[in-house]
Amino acid sequence: MSTPGSQNWPERIESEEQLDELLTRPNGALVDSVRTLTSPLILLGAGGKMGPTLAVLAKRAADAAGRALDVLAVSRFRDAQARQWLEEHGIRTISCDLLEESSVRQLPDAANVIYLTGLKFGTAQNPAATWVTNTIVPGRVAERYQGARIVALSTGNVYPLTEPAGGGSFETDPRTPLGEYANAAVGRERVFEFYSQCHHTPLALLRLYYAVELRYGVLVDIARKVHAGKPVELANGSFNCIWQGDANDLVLRALSLATSPPSVWNLCLPAIFPVRDVACRFGELLGRPPQFVGAEAPTALLGNSAQLCAKLGEPLVPLETMIRWIAHWVKRGGRNLGKPTHFEVRDGNY
């Protein structure tokens, strides 16, 4: 049985194998898009939360298209299990510290590059590492792959807080964010922008808002608090998010949007979700009324994704489907990555 309007999504997800299969299942639009790609496709920073499923999604799309596409996943691979999982799914892995210039120069040539590298958490304790990771590494990558098309993940944190009634920040709004991490993220964008203009490198910057699956994400954070009877903080009273499978799909298809000077796109569902309403819905599904602390501030970190949706179509998995999947997963004790989003932070201090 499928949730109404869910395009045959499963009613529940019972295992990590089922979850990973769903996250890496390509749709027709991606299969068509992959037919245009030249081998290999390189994913830089592929050992993180999104990289492994993104790599396998690309490989499965190429297989479905009958396209011989080598997908190369580059990372330091501190998580050996992630590396093994990638290799078991036909992905070639390359261990590389992107801070080492000589190592970056030795990476294979590629006409299409997905850039996933970034550092956020721990900035308050070591801001220098955040700035180096988010500004020096992009410069080295942009020099190495100046002849490629690049899609680089950025973050909605580059915007200031805005009122929900305004519909969220647009790509043309000023980048005047709060905190060291967010300013370093602006630095990352500026470095990519400089090299794109200098070398005429086609580039698309995607400002992502809270990718979600069942093992981490803002919805998981809220659900786990409701389930544990812990108060949900309301100061950041609204948010954007997107199913990670949809985010990965749009990241890959955004290669077609790369231009010089760079194009810029907000990446999330085209709606703003109130924390209070989401927590109450989880309370209904979990059988535990939510507890709250604080009150909604007049502003939050919000984005408007109308521009990307107009180009590539809206993300496929709706909020209600994500909530149902996550509620069941949390209730049954499904694995959590232990990487909270800290969505309640309002001062940019990560």
mmCIF file of C-alpha atoms in Angstrom:
data_model
loop_
_atom_site.group_PDB
_atom_site.id
_atom_site.type_symbol
_atom_site.label_atom_id
_atom_site.label_comp_id
_atom_site.label_asym_id
_atom_site.label_seq_id
_atom_site.Cartn_x
_atom_site.Cartn_y
_atom_site.Cartn_z
ATOM 1 C CA MET A 1 0.000 0.000 0.000
ATOM 2 C CA SER A 2 1.211 3.517 -0.791
ATOM 3 C CA THR A 3 0.525 6.856 0.819
ATOM 4 C CA PRO A 4 -2.080 8.821 -1.194
ATOM 5 C CA GLY A 5 -0.393 10.964 -3.813
ATOM 6 C CA SER A 6 2.935 9.308 -3.123
ATOM 7 C CA GLN A 7 3.697 7.987 -6.630
ATOM 8 C CA ASN A 8 3.970 4.405 -5.305
ATOM 9 C CA TRP A 9 6.214 5.261 -2.381
ATOM 10 C CA PRO A 10 6.198 2.497 0.246
ATOM 11 C CA GLU A 11 3.929 3.028 3.252
ATOM 12 C CA ARG A 12 6.852 2.250 5.572
ATOM 13 C CA ILE A 13 10.594 1.672 5.349
ATOM 14 C CA GLU A 14 11.677 -1.276 7.449
ATOM 15 C CA SER A 15 15.434 -1.611 6.903
ATOM 16 C CA GLU A 16 18.544 0.286 5.881
ATOM 17 C CA GLU A 17 18.761 -1.857 2.767
ATOM 18 C CA GLN A 18 15.267 -0.750 1.730
ATOM 19 C CA LEU A 19 16.105 2.857 2.608
ATOM 20 C CA ASP A 20 19.325 2.869 0.582
ATOM 21 C CA GLU A 21 17.572 1.248 -2.377
ATOM 22 C CA LEU A 22 14.949 3.991 -2.306
ATOM 23 C CA LEU A 23 17.537 6.768 -1.947
ATOM 24 C CA THR A 24 19.439 5.480 -4.982
ATOM 25 C CA ARG A 25 16.487 4.679 -7.248
ATOM 26 C CA PRO A 26 16.689 6.950 -10.339
ATOM 27 C CA ASN A 27 13.667 8.543 -11.964
ATOM 28 C CA GLY A 28 13.158 8.940 -15.702
ATOM 29 C CA ALA A 29 14.346 12.541 -15.795
ATOM 30 C CA LEU A 30 17.691 11.589 -14.260
ATOM 31 C CA VAL A 31 18.118 8.599 -16.573
ATOM 32 C CA ASP A 32 17.630 10.916 -19.534
ATOM 33 C CA SER A 33 20.039 13.472 -18.085
ATOM 34 C CA VAL A 34 22.796 10.934 -17.454
ATOM 35 C CA ARG A 35 22.777 9.976 -21.142
ATOM 36 C CA THR A 36 24.493 13.317 -21.838
ATOM 37 C CA LEU A 37 27.392 12.802 -19.411
ATOM 38 C CA THR A 38 30.926 11.951 -20.435
ATOM 39 C CA SER A 39 32.747 9.345 -18.342
ATOM 40 C CA PRO A 40 34.018 9.611 -15.673
ATOM 41 C CA LEU A 41 31.844 11.532 -13.252
ATOM 42 C CA ILE A 42 33.827 12.637 -10.182
ATOM 43 C CA LEU A 43 32.286 13.300 -6.777
ATOM 44 C CA LEU A 44 34.595 15.231 -4.452
ATOM 45 C CA GLY A 45 33.920 14.852 -0.743
ATOM 46 C CA ALA A 46 31.863 11.736 -1.376
ATOM 47 C CA GLY A 47 32.392 10.131 2.028
ATOM 48 C CA GLY A 48 29.893 12.309 3.898
ATOM 49 C CA LYS A 49 26.165 11.947 4.553
ATOM 50 C CA MET A 50 25.003 12.556 0.972
ATOM 51 C CA GLY A 51 27.950 11.376 -1.105
ATOM 52 C CA PRO A 52 27.566 7.586 -0.999
ATOM 53 C CA THR A 53 23.915 7.507 -2.047
ATOM 54 C CA LEU A 54 24.512 10.248 -4.635
ATOM 55 C CA ALA A 55 27.297 8.203 -6.240
ATOM 56 C CA VAL A 56 25.221 5.023 -6.392
ATOM 57 C CA LEU A 57 22.216 6.965 -7.706
ATOM 58 C CA ALA A 58 24.363 8.231 -10.584
ATOM 59 C CA LYS A 59 25.622 4.720 -11.300
ATOM 60 C CA ARG A 60 22.142 3.206 -11.268
ATOM 61 C CA ALA A 61 20.861 5.963 -13.564
ATOM 62 C CA ALA A 62 23.682 5.291 -16.018
ATOM 63 C CA ASP A 63 22.981 1.552 -15.938
ATOM 64 C CA ALA A 64 19.293 2.210 -16.593
ATOM 65 C CA ALA A 65 20.253 4.461 -19.510
ATOM 66 C CA GLY A 66 22.583 1.840 -20.963
ATOM 67 C CA ARG A 67 25.395 4.359 -20.556
ATOM 68 C CA ALA A 68 28.950 3.311 -19.663
ATOM 69 C CA LEU A 69 29.694 5.829 -16.914
ATOM 70 C CA ASP A 70 32.479 5.405 -14.392
ATOM 71 C CA VAL A 71 31.566 7.119 -11.124
ATOM 72 C CA LEU A 72 34.579 8.059 -9.000
ATOM 73 C CA ALA A 73 34.069 8.872 -5.324
ATOM 74 C CA VAL A 74 36.870 10.962 -3.800
ATOM 75 C CA SER A 75 37.238 11.444 -0.050
ATOM 76 C CA ARG A 76 39.576 10.921 2.864
ATOM 77 C CA PHE A 77 37.180 8.070 3.749
ATOM 78 C CA ARG A 78 37.421 8.219 7.485
ATOM 79 C CA ASP A 79 34.392 5.909 7.431
ATOM 80 C CA ALA A 80 35.739 2.636 6.059
ATOM 81 C CA GLN A 81 32.241 1.164 5.975
ATOM 82 C CA ALA A 82 31.051 3.883 3.587
ATOM 83 C CA ARG A 83 33.973 3.174 1.281
ATOM 84 C CA GLN A 84 33.270 -0.553 1.289
ATOM 85 C CA TRP A 85 29.574 0.064 0.573
ATOM 86 C CA LEU A 86 30.464 2.245 -2.411
ATOM 87 C CA GLU A 87 32.830 -0.315 -3.879
ATOM 88 C CA GLU A 88 30.262 -3.074 -3.427
ATOM 89 C CA HIS A 89 27.916 -0.984 -5.571
ATOM 90 C CA GLY A 90 30.350 -0.542 -8.447
ATOM 91 C CA ILE A 91 31.834 2.818 -7.466
ATOM 92 C CA ARG A 92 35.575 3.366 -7.774
ATOM 93 C CA THR A 93 36.889 5.090 -4.653
ATOM 94 C CA ILE A 94 39.956 7.327 -4.396
ATOM 95 C CA SER A 95 41.454 8.352 -1.073
ATOM 96 C CA CYS A 96 42.541 11.983 -1.248
ATOM 97 C CA ASP A 97 42.960 14.916 1.118
ATOM 98 C CA LEU A 98 41.750 17.857 -0.960
ATOM 99 C CA LEU A 99 43.843 20.211 1.165
ATOM 100 C CA GLU A 100 46.974 18.639 -0.324
ATOM 101 C CA GLU A 101 47.623 20.430 -3.599
ATOM 102 C CA SER A 102 49.809 17.652 -5.030
ATOM 103 C CA SER A 103 47.070 15.080 -4.355
ATOM 104 C CA VAL A 104 44.445 17.201 -6.097
ATOM 105 C CA ARG A 105 46.684 17.544 -9.166
ATOM 106 C CA GLN A 106 46.901 13.741 -9.404
ATOM 107 C CA LEU A 107 43.150 13.199 -9.526
ATOM 108 C CA PRO A 108 41.806 11.824 -12.821
ATOM 109 C CA ASP A 109 40.568 14.160 -15.522
ATOM 110 C CA ALA A 110 36.805 14.576 -15.779
ATOM 111 C CA ALA A 111 34.337 16.654 -17.750
ATOM 112 C CA ASN A 112 31.738 16.638 -14.953
ATOM 113 C CA VAL A 113 32.449 17.246 -11.268
ATOM 114 C CA ILE A 114 30.180 17.278 -8.218
ATOM 115 C CA TYR A 115 31.682 19.189 -5.280
ATOM 116 C CA LEU A 116 30.328 18.119 -1.867
ATOM 117 C CA THR A 117 33.135 19.192 0.444
ATOM 118 C CA GLY A 118 32.468 21.560 3.325
ATOM 119 C CA LEU A 119 32.944 22.020 7.053
ATOM 120 C CA LYS A 120 30.276 23.358 9.409
ATOM 121 C CA PHE A 121 30.177 21.780 12.834
ATOM 122 C CA GLY A 122 33.082 22.530 15.104
ATOM 123 C CA THR A 123 33.486 26.022 13.678
ATOM 124 C CA ALA A 124 33.102 27.633 17.099
ATOM 125 C CA GLN A 125 36.058 25.603 18.404
ATOM 126 C CA ASN A 126 38.265 25.823 15.312
ATOM 127 C CA PRO A 127 37.142 28.559 12.907
ATOM 128 C CA ALA A 128 40.450 28.490 11.032
ATOM 129 C CA ALA A 129 39.805 24.920 9.862
ATOM 130 C CA THR A 130 36.371 25.931 8.619
ATOM 131 C CA TRP A 131 37.757 28.832 6.598
ATOM 132 C CA VAL A 132 40.548 26.745 5.065
ATOM 133 C CA THR A 133 38.216 23.903 4.120
ATOM 134 C CA ASN A 134 35.564 26.193 2.684
ATOM 135 C CA THR A 135 37.842 28.576 0.748
ATOM 136 C CA ILE A 136 41.258 27.048 0.000
ATOM 137 C CA VAL A 137 39.935 23.686 -1.176
ATOM 138 C CA PRO A 138 37.476 25.206 -3.691
ATOM 139 C CA GLY A 139 40.306 27.193 -5.244
ATOM 140 C CA ARG A 140 42.450 24.101 -5.735
ATOM 141 C CA VAL A 141 39.557 22.128 -7.164
ATOM 142 C CA ALA A 142 38.569 24.969 -9.495
ATOM 143 C CA GLU A 143 42.145 25.186 -10.821
ATOM 144 C CA ARG A 144 42.359 21.422 -11.314
ATOM 145 C CA TYR A 145 39.005 21.141 -13.081
ATOM 146 C CA GLN A 146 38.870 24.456 -14.899
ATOM 147 C CA GLY A 147 37.813 22.687 -18.096
ATOM 148 C CA ALA A 148 34.954 20.747 -16.496
ATOM 149 C CA ARG A 149 31.348 21.461 -15.636
ATOM 150 C CA ILE A 150 31.034 21.770 -11.857
ATOM 151 C CA VAL A 151 28.067 21.577 -9.514
ATOM 152 C CA ALA A 152 29.094 22.786 -6.056
ATOM 153 C CA LEU A 153 26.976 22.430 -2.948
ATOM 154 C CA SER A 154 26.594 25.572 -0.897
ATOM 155 C CA THR A 155 24.146 26.330 1.909
ATOM 156 C CA GLY A 156 21.161 28.488 2.679
ATOM 157 C CA ASN A 157 23.185 29.775 5.625
ATOM 158 C CA VAL A 158 24.672 32.386 3.284
ATOM 159 C CA TYR A 159 21.444 34.390 3.690
ATOM 160 C CA PRO A 160 20.325 36.410 6.715
ATOM 161 C CA LEU A 161 17.258 35.375 8.703
ATOM 162 C CA THR A 162 13.970 36.398 7.090
ATOM 163 C CA GLU A 163 10.255 36.510 7.932
ATOM 164 C CA PRO A 164 8.266 33.428 6.835
ATOM 165 C CA ALA A 165 5.576 35.632 5.289
ATOM 166 C CA GLY A 166 8.138 36.768 2.700
ATOM 167 C CA GLY A 167 8.416 33.263 1.276
ATOM 168 C CA GLY A 168 12.125 32.812 2.009
ATOM 169 C CA SER A 169 15.309 34.274 0.552
ATOM 170 C CA PHE A 170 15.763 34.446 -3.214
ATOM 171 C CA GLU A 171 19.022 33.759 -5.028
ATOM 172 C CA THR A 172 19.438 37.469 -5.770
ATOM 173 C CA ASP A 173 19.123 38.534 -2.130
ATOM 174 C CA PRO A 174 22.222 39.911 -0.356
ATOM 175 C CA ARG A 175 24.579 37.443 1.302
ATOM 176 C CA THR A 176 24.852 38.960 4.787
ATOM 177 C CA PRO A 177 24.802 35.912 7.063
ATOM 178 C CA LEU A 178 25.478 35.333 10.756
ATOM 179 C CA GLY A 179 28.549 33.588 12.132
ATOM 180 C CA GLU A 180 31.914 32.267 11.007
ATOM 181 C CA TYR A 181 30.593 29.193 9.213
ATOM 182 C CA ALA A 182 28.096 31.105 7.120
ATOM 183 C CA ASN A 183 30.645 33.744 6.180
ATOM 184 C CA ALA A 184 33.126 31.026 5.218
ATOM 185 C CA ALA A 185 30.374 29.548 3.035
ATOM 186 C CA VAL A 186 30.062 32.919 1.290
ATOM 187 C CA GLY A 187 33.832 32.752 0.844
ATOM 188 C CA ARG A 188 33.482 29.342 -0.804
ATOM 189 C CA GLU A 189 30.974 30.756 -3.274
ATOM 190 C CA ARG A 190 33.167 33.775 -4.032
ATOM 191 C CA VAL A 191 36.213 31.593 -4.693
ATOM 192 C CA PHE A 192 34.268 29.396 -7.093
ATOM 193 C CA GLU A 193 32.805 32.500 -8.717
ATOM 194 C CA PHE A 194 36.271 33.989 -9.239
ATOM 195 C CA TYR A 195 37.694 30.893 -10.917
ATOM 196 C CA SER A 196 34.563 30.350 -12.997
ATOM 197 C CA GLN A 197 34.943 33.839 -14.430
ATOM 198 C CA CYS A 198 38.715 33.562 -14.754
ATOM 199 C CA HIS A 199 38.700 30.247 -16.659
ATOM 200 C CA HIS A 200 35.158 30.393 -18.109
ATOM 201 C CA THR A 201 34.330 27.254 -16.137
ATOM 202 C CA PRO A 202 30.626 26.362 -16.209
ATOM 203 C CA LEU A 203 29.431 26.217 -12.591
ATOM 204 C CA ALA A 204 26.152 25.822 -10.717
ATOM 205 C CA LEU A 205 26.017 26.690 -7.006
ATOM 206 C CA LEU A 206 23.258 24.910 -5.075
ATOM 207 C CA ARG A 207 22.274 26.421 -1.730
ATOM 208 C CA LEU A 208 20.938 23.397 0.121
ATOM 209 C CA TYR A 209 18.452 23.535 2.989
ATOM 210 C CA TYR A 210 18.361 20.479 5.241
ATOM 211 C CA ALA A 211 18.537 17.239 3.286
ATOM 212 C CA VAL A 212 16.495 14.620 5.157
ATOM 213 C CA GLU A 213 16.413 10.852 5.288
ATOM 214 C CA LEU A 214 15.557 8.485 8.151
ATOM 215 C CA ARG A 215 18.920 8.421 9.931
ATOM 216 C CA TYR A 216 19.502 12.173 10.213
ATOM 217 C CA GLY A 217 18.001 15.535 9.371
ATOM 218 C CA VAL A 218 15.842 18.258 10.855
ATOM 219 C CA LEU A 219 12.700 16.108 10.728
ATOM 220 C CA VAL A 220 14.516 13.295 12.514
ATOM 221 C CA ASP A 221 15.705 15.718 15.200
ATOM 222 C CA ILE A 222 12.138 16.873 15.836
ATOM 223 C CA ALA A 223 10.714 13.340 15.782
ATOM 224 C CA ARG A 224 13.277 12.009 18.237
ATOM 225 C CA LYS A 225 12.579 14.822 20.681
ATOM 226 C CA VAL A 226 8.848 14.203 20.504
ATOM 227 C CA HIS A 227 9.343 10.461 20.940
ATOM 228 C CA ALA A 228 11.661 10.962 23.940
ATOM 229 C CA GLY A 229 9.367 13.502 25.587
ATOM 230 C CA LYS A 230 11.995 16.230 25.271
ATOM 231 C CA PRO A 231 10.969 19.819 24.509
ATOM 232 C CA VAL A 232 11.165 21.049 20.945
ATOM 233 C CA GLU A 233 12.671 24.539 20.716
ATOM 234 C CA LEU A 234 10.490 27.021 18.877
ATOM 235 C CA ALA A 235 12.734 30.082 18.443
ATOM 236 C CA ASN A 236 13.509 29.073 14.850
ATOM 237 C CA GLY A 237 9.862 28.536 14.188
ATOM 238 C CA SER A 238 10.012 27.563 10.506
ATOM 239 C CA PHE A 239 12.346 25.713 8.154
ATOM 240 C CA ASN A 240 12.832 24.271 4.664
ATOM 241 C CA CYS A 241 13.906 20.717 3.869
ATOM 242 C CA ILE A 242 14.108 18.160 1.068
ATOM 243 C CA TRP A 243 14.254 14.354 0.851
ATOM 244 C CA GLN A 244 17.878 13.364 0.324
ATOM 245 C CA GLY A 245 17.022 11.223 -2.694
ATOM 246 C CA ASP A 246 15.416 14.247 -4.340
ATOM 247 C CA ALA A 247 18.356 16.458 -3.384
ATOM 248 C CA ASN A 248 20.792 13.993 -4.956
ATOM 249 C CA ASP A 249 18.681 13.769 -8.107
ATOM 250 C CA LEU A 250 18.601 17.553 -8.501
ATOM 251 C CA VAL A 251 22.327 17.899 -7.773
ATOM 252 C CA LEU A 252 23.119 15.541 -10.655
ATOM 253 C CA ARG A 253 20.643 17.133 -13.058
ATOM 254 C CA ALA A 254 21.961 20.599 -12.164
ATOM 255 C CA LEU A 255 25.022 19.864 -14.297
ATOM 256 C CA SER A 256 22.828 21.046 -17.165
ATOM 257 C CA LEU A 257 22.461 24.425 -15.418
ATOM 258 C CA ALA A 258 26.194 25.160 -15.081
ATOM 259 C CA THR A 259 27.225 28.479 -16.643
ATOM 260 C CA SER A 260 29.987 31.066 -16.469
ATOM 261 C CA PRO A 261 29.500 33.337 -14.580
ATOM 262 C CA PRO A 262 27.959 30.790 -12.207
ATOM 263 C CA SER A 263 24.252 30.158 -11.868
ATOM 264 C CA VAL A 264 22.866 30.011 -8.314
ATOM 265 C CA TRP A 265 19.913 27.954 -7.075
ATOM 266 C CA ASN A 266 18.143 27.324 -3.774
ATOM 267 C CA LEU A 267 17.629 23.595 -3.170
ATOM 268 C CA CYS A 268 14.639 22.568 -1.038
ATOM 269 C CA LEU A 269 10.946 21.795 -1.227
ATOM 270 C CA PRO A 270 9.028 24.862 -2.438
ATOM 271 C CA ALA A 271 7.315 25.394 0.919
ATOM 272 C CA ILE A 272 8.052 26.639 4.420
ATOM 273 C CA PHE A 273 7.167 24.341 7.311
ATOM 274 C CA PRO A 274 6.293 25.502 10.871
ATOM 275 C CA VAL A 275 8.202 23.600 13.562
ATOM 276 C CA ARG A 276 5.140 23.549 15.828
ATOM 277 C CA ASP A 277 2.905 21.968 13.174
ATOM 278 C CA VAL A 278 5.507 19.352 12.252
ATOM 279 C CA ALA A 279 6.066 18.416 15.911
ATOM 280 C CA CYS A 280 2.308 18.081 16.455
ATOM 281 C CA ARG A 281 2.022 15.779 13.434
ATOM 282 C CA PHE A 282 4.817 13.610 14.816
ATOM 283 C CA GLY A 283 2.977 13.606 18.141
ATOM 284 C CA GLU A 284 -0.115 12.196 16.430
ATOM 285 C CA LEU A 285 1.839 9.445 14.711
ATOM 286 C CA LEU A 286 4.003 8.603 17.729
ATOM 287 C CA GLY A 287 1.161 8.797 20.238
ATOM 288 C CA ARG A 288 3.045 11.326 22.361
ATOM 289 C CA PRO A 289 1.973 14.968 22.571
ATOM 290 C CA PRO A 290 4.959 17.217 21.876
ATOM 291 C CA GLN A 291 6.503 19.468 24.507
ATOM 292 C CA PHE A 292 7.691 22.920 23.510
ATOM 293 C CA VAL A 293 10.039 25.513 24.919
ATOM 294 C CA GLY A 294 10.299 29.167 23.945
ATOM 295 C CA ALA A 295 8.282 31.004 21.325
ATOM 296 C CA GLU A 296 8.598 31.552 17.597
ATOM 297 C CA ALA A 297 10.872 34.455 16.677
ATOM 298 C CA PRO A 298 9.678 36.658 13.804
ATOM 299 C CA THR A 299 12.480 35.383 11.529
ATOM 300 C CA ALA A 300 14.164 32.106 10.551
ATOM 301 C CA LEU A 301 16.641 30.748 7.994
ATOM 302 C CA LEU A 302 14.416 30.263 4.965
ATOM 303 C CA GLY A 303 14.811 29.904 1.204
ATOM 304 C CA ASN A 304 12.625 30.095 -1.888
ATOM 305 C CA SER A 305 13.276 27.352 -4.446
ATOM 306 C CA ALA A 306 10.818 28.486 -7.127
ATOM 307 C CA GLN A 307 13.633 29.166 -9.600
ATOM 308 C CA LEU A 308 15.094 25.640 -9.467
ATOM 309 C CA CYS A 309 11.661 24.015 -9.468
ATOM 310 C CA ALA A 310 10.746 25.936 -12.604
ATOM 311 C CA LYS A 311 13.851 24.581 -14.348
ATOM 312 C CA LEU A 312 14.051 20.985 -13.148
ATOM 313 C CA GLY A 313 10.663 20.294 -11.582
ATOM 314 C CA GLU A 314 9.593 20.062 -7.967
ATOM 315 C CA PRO A 315 11.091 17.447 -5.619
ATOM 316 C CA LEU A 316 8.975 14.291 -5.656
ATOM 317 C CA VAL A 317 8.713 13.238 -1.994
ATOM 318 C CA PRO A 318 6.283 15.446 -0.023
ATOM 319 C CA LEU A 319 6.592 16.414 3.626
ATOM 320 C CA GLU A 320 3.796 14.149 4.825
ATOM 321 C CA THR A 321 5.470 11.090 3.311
ATOM 322 C CA MET A 322 8.778 11.944 4.983
ATOM 323 C CA ILE A 323 7.040 12.472 8.313
ATOM 324 C CA ARG A 324 5.279 9.096 8.099
ATOM 325 C CA TRP A 325 8.465 7.261 7.192
ATOM 326 C CA ILE A 326 10.460 8.944 9.961
ATOM 327 C CA ALA A 327 7.794 8.434 12.630
ATOM 328 C CA HIS A 328 7.730 4.696 11.913
ATOM 329 C CA TRP A 329 11.533 4.524 11.817
ATOM 330 C CA VAL A 330 11.941 6.335 15.136
ATOM 331 C CA LYS A 331 9.186 4.342 16.782
ATOM 332 C CA ARG A 332 10.790 1.029 15.809
ATOM 333 C CA GLY A 333 14.253 2.163 16.964
ATOM 334 C CA GLY A 334 15.867 2.507 13.538
ATOM 335 C CA ARG A 335 19.511 3.552 13.402
ATOM 336 C CA ASN A 336 20.418 7.200 13.874
ATOM 337 C CA LEU A 337 23.728 8.673 12.700
ATOM 338 C CA GLY A 338 24.083 10.813 15.816
ATOM 339 C CA LYS A 339 24.608 13.979 13.762
ATOM 340 C CA PRO A 340 22.024 16.541 14.898
ATOM 341 C CA THR A 341 21.393 19.491 12.601
ATOM 342 C CA HIS A 342 21.224 22.093 15.403
ATOM 343 C CA PHE A 343 18.352 23.691 13.489
ATOM 344 C CA GLU A 344 17.504 25.698 16.596
ATOM 345 C CA VAL A 345 20.697 27.806 16.343
ATOM 346 C CA ARG A 346 19.943 31.431 15.528
ATOM 347 C CA ASP A 347 23.287 33.171 16.032
ATOM 348 C CA GLY A 348 25.312 31.221 13.454
ATOM 349 C CA ASN A 349 27.474 29.700 16.176
ATOM 350 C CA TYR A 350 28.130 26.078 15.167
#
